[in-house]
PDB file of C-alpha atoms in Angstrom:
ATOM      1  CA  MET A   1     -14.365 -18.012 -16.814  1.00  0.00           C
ATOM      2  CA  ASN A   2     -12.255 -20.488 -14.863  1.00  0.00           C
ATOM      3  CA  LYS A   3      -8.973 -18.773 -13.919  1.00  0.00           C
ATOM      4  CA  LYS A   4      -6.831 -21.889 -14.052  1.00  0.00           C
ATOM      5  CA  TYR A   5      -3.181 -21.750 -12.971  1.00  0.00           C
ATOM      6  CA  PRO A   6      -0.975 -24.124 -10.931  1.00  0.00           C
ATOM      7  CA  THR A   7      -1.745 -24.561  -7.248  1.00  0.00           C
ATOM      8  CA  TRP A   8       1.835 -23.751  -6.232  1.00  0.00           C
ATOM      9  CA  LEU A   9       1.125 -20.168  -7.364  1.00  0.00           C
ATOM     10  CA  THR A  10      -1.923 -19.735  -5.113  1.00  0.00           C
ATOM     11  CA  ASN A  11      -1.759 -16.289  -3.434  1.00  0.00           C
ATOM     12  CA  HIS A  12       0.894 -15.163  -5.948  1.00  0.00           C
ATOM     13  CA  VAL A  13      -1.188 -14.195  -8.993  1.00  0.00           C
ATOM     14  CA  LYS A  14      -2.018 -10.495  -9.329  1.00  0.00           C
ATOM     15  CA  GLU A  15      -3.491 -10.589 -12.841  1.00  0.00           C
ATOM     16  CA  TRP A  16      -4.793 -13.471 -14.968  1.00  0.00           C
ATOM     17  CA  ALA A  17      -5.567 -13.449 -18.683  1.00  0.00           C
ATOM     18  CA  LYS A  18      -6.291 -16.037 -21.343  1.00  0.00           C
ATOM     19  CA  LYS A  19      -4.362 -14.907 -24.402  1.00  0.00           C
ATOM     20  CA  ARG A  20      -2.623 -17.327 -26.733  1.00  0.00           C
ATOM     21  CA  LEU A  21      -1.716 -19.074 -23.479  1.00  0.00           C
ATOM     22  CA  THR A  22      -2.788 -18.579 -19.882  1.00  0.00           C
ATOM     23  CA  THR A  23      -0.832 -15.521 -18.720  1.00  0.00           C
ATOM     24  CA  VAL A  24      -0.382 -14.426 -15.110  1.00  0.00           C
ATOM     25  CA  THR A  25       1.374 -11.520 -13.424  1.00  0.00           C
ATOM     26  CA  LEU A  26       3.072 -12.615 -10.215  1.00  0.00           C
ATOM     27  CA  CYS A  27       3.112 -10.923  -6.817  1.00  0.00           C
ATOM     28  CA  SER A  28       4.070 -11.637  -3.231  1.00  0.00           C
ATOM     29  CA  THR A  29       1.303 -12.401  -0.734  1.00  0.00           C
ATOM     30  CA  SER A  30       1.365  -8.700   0.221  1.00  0.00           C
ATOM     31  CA  GLY A  31       0.567  -7.806  -3.414  1.00  0.00           C
ATOM     32  CA  ASN A  32       4.014  -6.470  -4.326  1.00  0.00           C
ATOM     33  CA  GLU A  33       4.676  -6.978  -8.068  1.00  0.00           C
ATOM     34  CA  TRP A  34       8.308  -5.855  -7.921  1.00  0.00           C
ATOM     35  CA  LEU A  35      10.141  -9.131  -7.450  1.00  0.00           C
ATOM     36  CA  GLU A  36      13.703 -10.390  -7.713  1.00  0.00           C
ATOM     37  CA  VAL A  37      14.443 -13.602  -9.616  1.00  0.00           C
ATOM     38  CA  TRP A  38      16.648 -16.226  -7.976  1.00  0.00           C
ATOM     39  CA  TYR A  39      17.498 -19.501  -9.671  1.00  0.00           C
ATOM     40  CA  TYR A  40      19.359 -22.761  -9.627  1.00  0.00           C
ATOM     41  CA  GLY A  41      20.630 -23.963 -12.987  1.00  0.00           C
ATOM     42  CA  ASP A  42      22.766 -22.591 -15.742  1.00  0.00           C
ATOM     43  CA  LEU A  43      22.444 -19.515 -17.942  1.00  0.00           C
ATOM     44  CA  LEU A  44      22.463 -19.927 -21.702  1.00  0.00           C
ATOM     45  CA  THR A  45      22.467 -17.565 -24.668  1.00  0.00           C
ATOM     46  CA  ILE A  46      19.816 -18.611 -27.196  1.00  0.00           C
ATOM     47  CA  ASN A  47      19.820 -17.574 -30.864  1.00  0.00           C
ATOM     48  CA  GLY A  48      22.118 -14.640 -30.166  1.00  0.00           C
ATOM     49  CA  GLU A  49      19.564 -12.924 -27.925  1.00  0.00           C
ATOM     50  CA  PRO A  50      21.130 -10.467 -25.453  1.00  0.00           C
ATOM     51  CA  GLN A  51      19.471 -11.906 -22.339  1.00  0.00           C
ATOM     52  CA  LEU A  52      20.421 -15.201 -20.752  1.00  0.00           C
ATOM     53  CA  TYR A  53      17.909 -18.026 -20.313  1.00  0.00           C
ATOM     54  CA  ILE A  54      17.676 -20.120 -17.163  1.00  0.00           C
ATOM     55  CA  VAL A  55      18.185 -23.795 -18.080  1.00  0.00           C
ATOM     56  CA  PRO A  56      18.791 -27.036 -16.179  1.00  0.00           C
ATOM     57  CA  SER A  57      22.283 -27.717 -14.866  1.00  0.00           C
ATOM     58  CA  TYR A  58      24.126 -30.929 -15.590  1.00  0.00           C
ATOM     59  CA  PHE A  59      23.182 -32.164 -12.098  1.00  0.00           C
ATOM     60  CA  ALA A  60      19.525 -31.208 -11.693  1.00  0.00           C
ATOM     61  CA  PRO A  61      16.620 -29.385 -13.351  1.00  0.00           C
ATOM     62  CA  GLU A  62      16.222 -25.640 -12.992  1.00  0.00           C
ATOM     63  CA  LEU A  63      14.523 -24.025 -10.000  1.00  0.00           C
ATOM     64  CA  VAL A  64      13.236 -20.451 -10.213  1.00  0.00           C
ATOM     65  CA  ILE A  65      12.211 -18.468  -7.124  1.00  0.00           C
ATOM     66  CA  ALA A  66      10.699 -14.998  -6.722  1.00  0.00           C
ATOM     67  CA  ARG A  67      11.782 -12.899  -3.748  1.00  0.00           C
ATOM     68  CA  ASP A  68       9.976  -9.797  -2.534  1.00  0.00           C
ATOM     69  CA  PRO A  69      12.821  -7.376  -1.691  1.00  0.00           C
ATOM     70  CA  GLU A  70      10.646  -5.529   0.839  1.00  0.00           C
ATOM     71  CA  SER A  71       9.233  -8.414   2.884  1.00  0.00           C
ATOM     72  CA  LYS A  72      11.947 -10.985   1.961  1.00  0.00           C
ATOM     73  CA  GLU A  73       9.146 -13.472   1.187  1.00  0.00           C
ATOM     74  CA  GLU A  74      10.153 -16.150  -1.311  1.00  0.00           C
ATOM     75  CA  PHE A  75       7.977 -18.418  -3.428  1.00  0.00           C
ATOM     76  CA  ILE A  76       8.627 -20.953  -6.151  1.00  0.00           C
ATOM     77  CA  ILE A  77       7.828 -19.840  -9.678  1.00  0.00           C
ATOM     78  CA  PHE A  78       8.893 -23.121 -11.271  1.00  0.00           C
ATOM     79  CA  ASP A  79      10.639 -26.259 -10.049  1.00  0.00           C
ATOM     80  CA  GLY A  80      11.889 -28.152 -13.099  1.00  0.00           C
ATOM     81  CA  GLY A  81      12.180 -31.336 -11.045  1.00  0.00           C
ATOM     82  CA  ARG A  82       8.664 -31.366  -9.611  1.00  0.00           C
ATOM     83  CA  HIS A  83       6.273 -29.214 -11.635  1.00  0.00           C
ATOM     84  CA  GLY A  84       4.390 -30.035 -14.799  1.00  0.00           C
ATOM     85  CA  TYR A  85       3.008 -33.096 -16.529  1.00  0.00           C
ATOM     86  CA  ASP A  86       6.337 -34.812 -17.235  1.00  0.00           C
ATOM     87  CA  ASN A  87       7.480 -34.530 -13.617  1.00  0.00           C
ATOM     88  CA  MET A  88       4.118 -35.747 -12.373  1.00  0.00           C
ATOM     89  CA  PHE A  89       3.843 -38.796 -14.648  1.00  0.00           C
ATOM     90  CA  CYS A  90       7.019 -39.495 -16.682  1.00  0.00           C
ATOM     91  CA  ASP A  91      10.360 -38.270 -15.317  1.00  0.00           C
ATOM     92  CA  GLU A  92      12.020 -39.502 -12.154  1.00  0.00           C
ATOM     93  CA  HIS A  93      14.619 -37.378 -10.377  1.00  0.00           C
ATOM     94  CA  ASP A  94      17.131 -37.984  -7.605  1.00  0.00           C
ATOM     95  CA  LEU A  95      15.453 -36.322  -4.615  1.00  0.00           C
ATOM     96  CA  ASP A  96      18.832 -35.575  -3.013  1.00  0.00           C
ATOM     97  CA  GLU A  97      19.903 -33.621  -6.109  1.00  0.00           C
ATOM     98  CA  LEU A  98      16.620 -31.681  -6.092  1.00  0.00           C
ATOM     99  CA  GLU A  99      17.280 -30.596  -2.499  1.00  0.00           C
ATOM    100  CA  ARG A 100      20.895 -29.468  -3.066  1.00  0.00           C
ATOM    101  CA  HIS A 101      20.119 -26.206  -4.791  1.00  0.00           C
ATOM    102  CA  THR A 102      22.289 -23.155  -4.253  1.00  0.00           C
ATOM    103  CA  LEU A 103      20.366 -20.168  -5.546  1.00  0.00           C
ATOM    104  CA  LYS A 104      21.912 -17.278  -7.462  1.00  0.00           C
ATOM    105  CA  ARG A 105      20.281 -13.965  -8.210  1.00  0.00           C
ATOM    106  CA  TYR A 106      19.378 -13.325 -11.853  1.00  0.00           C
ATOM    107  CA  GLU A 107      21.077 -10.001 -12.547  1.00  0.00           C
ATOM    108  CA  ILE A 108      18.100  -7.716 -13.127  1.00  0.00           C
ATOM    109  CA  PRO A 109      16.536  -5.211 -10.734  1.00  0.00           C
ATOM    110  CA  ALA A 110      13.309  -6.160  -8.962  1.00  0.00           C
ATOM    111  CA  SER A 111      10.812  -6.336 -11.812  1.00  0.00           C
ATOM    112  CA  LYS A 112       7.260  -7.183 -12.764  1.00  0.00           C
ATOM    113  CA  LEU A 113       7.219 -10.912 -13.629  1.00  0.00           C
ATOM    114  CA  ILE A 114       4.872 -12.525 -16.129  1.00  0.00           C
ATOM    115  CA  LEU A 115       4.341 -16.250 -16.693  1.00  0.00           C
ATOM    116  CA  GLU A 116       2.860 -17.977 -19.709  1.00  0.00           C
ATOM    117  CA  LEU A 117       1.425 -21.408 -18.979  1.00  0.00           C
ATOM    118  CA  GLY A 118       0.540 -24.090 -21.504  1.00  0.00           C
ATOM    119  CA  TYR A 119      -2.327 -26.501 -20.937  1.00  0.00           C
ATOM    120  CA  SER A 120      -2.593 -28.574 -24.114  1.00  0.00           C
ATOM    121  CA  ILE A 121      -3.514 -31.874 -22.451  1.00  0.00           C
ATOM    122  CA  ASP A 122      -7.258 -32.513 -22.366  1.00  0.00           C
ATOM    123  CA  TYR A 123      -7.379 -34.222 -18.996  1.00  0.00           C
ATOM    124  CA  GLU A 124     -11.120 -34.881 -19.037  1.00  0.00           C
ATOM    125  CA  ASP A 125     -10.925 -36.482 -22.484  1.00  0.00           C
ATOM    126  CA  GLU A 126      -7.985 -38.636 -21.365  1.00  0.00           C
ATOM    127  CA  LYS A 127      -9.184 -39.344 -17.818  1.00  0.00           C
ATOM    128  CA  GLU A 128      -9.345 -43.108 -18.430  1.00  0.00           C
ATOM    129  CA  ASP A 129      -5.565 -43.065 -19.060  1.00  0.00           C
ATOM    130  CA  PHE A 130      -4.976 -41.900 -15.481  1.00  0.00           C
ATOM    131  CA  GLN A 131      -5.409 -44.086 -12.435  1.00  0.00           C
ATOM    132  CA  VAL A 132      -7.974 -42.082 -10.471  1.00  0.00           C
ATOM    133  CA  ASP A 133      -9.060 -43.942  -7.329  1.00  0.00           C
ATOM    134  CA  GLU A 134     -12.526 -43.886  -5.751  1.00  0.00           C
ATOM    135  CA  ASP A 135     -11.521 -40.859  -3.651  1.00  0.00           C
ATOM    136  CA  GLY A 136     -10.536 -38.869  -6.741  1.00  0.00           C
ATOM    137  CA  MET A 137      -6.800 -39.214  -6.059  1.00  0.00           C
ATOM    138  CA  VAL A 138      -4.181 -39.855  -8.747  1.00  0.00           C
ATOM    139  CA  ALA A 139      -0.863 -41.622  -8.145  1.00  0.00           C
ATOM    140  CA  LEU A 140       2.166 -39.675  -9.371  1.00  0.00           C
ATOM    141  CA  ILE A 141       5.432 -41.219 -10.580  1.00  0.00           C
ATOM    142  CA  ASN A 142       7.174 -40.274  -7.312  1.00  0.00           C
ATOM    143  CA  GLY A 143       4.653 -42.296  -5.285  1.00  0.00           C
ATOM    144  CA  GLU A 144       2.712 -39.295  -3.987  1.00  0.00           C
ATOM    145  CA  CYS A 145      -0.999 -38.866  -4.644  1.00  0.00           C
ATOM    146  CA  MET A 146      -2.751 -35.729  -5.822  1.00  0.00           C
ATOM    147  CA  PRO A 147      -6.449 -34.845  -6.178  1.00  0.00           C
ATOM    148  CA  TRP A 148      -7.720 -35.060  -9.794  1.00  0.00           C
ATOM    149  CA  GLU A 149      -8.689 -31.365  -9.864  1.00  0.00           C
ATOM    150  CA  GLN A 150      -5.155 -30.417  -8.775  1.00  0.00           C
ATOM    151  CA  VAL A 151      -3.673 -32.645 -11.500  1.00  0.00           C
ATOM    152  CA  LYS A 152      -5.599 -30.620 -14.094  1.00  0.00           C
ATOM    153  CA  ARG A 153      -4.210 -27.343 -12.669  1.00  0.00           C
ATOM    154  CA  ASP A 154      -0.639 -28.439 -11.977  1.00  0.00           C
ATOM    155  CA  GLY A 155      -0.183 -30.606 -15.093  1.00  0.00           C
ATOM    156  CA  ILE A 156       1.101 -27.830 -17.332  1.00  0.00           C
ATOM    157  CA  ASP A 157       3.111 -28.783 -20.392  1.00  0.00           C
ATOM    158  CA  TYR A 158       4.733 -25.408 -21.066  1.00  0.00           C
ATOM    159  CA  ILE A 159       5.990 -22.495 -18.990  1.00  0.00           C
ATOM    160  CA  ALA A 160       7.769 -19.282 -19.936  1.00  0.00           C
ATOM    161  CA  LEU A 161       8.920 -16.503 -17.606  1.00  0.00           C
ATOM    162  CA  TYR A 162       9.324 -12.867 -18.630  1.00  0.00           C
ATOM    163  CA  TYR A 163      10.367  -9.755 -16.757  1.00  0.00           C
ATOM    164  CA  VAL A 164       9.303  -6.255 -17.769  1.00  0.00           C
ATOM    165  CA  ASN A 165      12.379  -4.105 -18.396  1.00  0.00           C
ATOM    166  CA  GLU A 166      12.842  -0.350 -17.865  1.00  0.00           C
ATOM    167  CA  GLU A 167      11.303   0.391 -21.294  1.00  0.00           C
ATOM    168  CA  GLY A 168       8.201  -1.646 -20.462  1.00  0.00           C
ATOM    169  CA  LYS A 169       9.180  -4.496 -22.806  1.00  0.00           C
ATOM    170  CA  GLN A 170       8.730  -8.136 -21.807  1.00  0.00           C
ATOM    171  CA  VAL A 171      12.043 -10.022 -21.859  1.00  0.00           C
ATOM    172  CA  GLN A 172      11.908 -13.810 -21.748  1.00  0.00           C
ATOM    173  CA  ILE A 173      14.328 -15.603 -19.394  1.00  0.00           C
ATOM    174  CA  LEU A 174      12.800 -19.090 -19.095  1.00  0.00           C
ATOM    175  CA  ASP A 175      11.267 -21.250 -21.804  1.00  0.00           C
ATOM    176  CA  ASN A 176      10.486 -24.796 -20.823  1.00  0.00           C
ATOM    177  CA  GLU A 177       8.434 -27.114 -22.980  1.00  0.00           C
ATOM    178  CA  LEU A 178       7.565 -29.869 -20.556  1.00  0.00           C
ATOM    179  CA  ALA A 179       5.844 -32.471 -22.690  1.00  0.00           C
TER     180      ALA A 179
END
């Protein structure tokens, strides 16, 4: 089975499963699963749930980073201004605003982090709708080009982030429908 997940998570997936959605457990490059969550954006209470959800700020989309507290390694979990189908082909963002992120720590201890990824676009069926050049490259809305195979991996249309709390329960802190 093809273990498809976005290329920006290469070397950061400890476990992969195809459930209702593609589900991955994150880790640092050293294999550490106990990660801190850092973010840019706002926190919002949804439907009276006790946890806060990471959402875009008024100025720029959300950015979520994992940090290994042992090695201090950081990697991007999700960049709401660059990742996913909409950011690849539909939405334009002010690049200066995307670079001016001040990260804050999400107030949970280092935890096991789980991502759900949605891939509902049938890229092969809709390939003629994309401008794939003779070298297999696709032009993105920001003017960059990306290989077709990477488009199929990075072009998610849904992402959700959960941490596993002290009782072993998954608690959702990011829910972003991208398309």
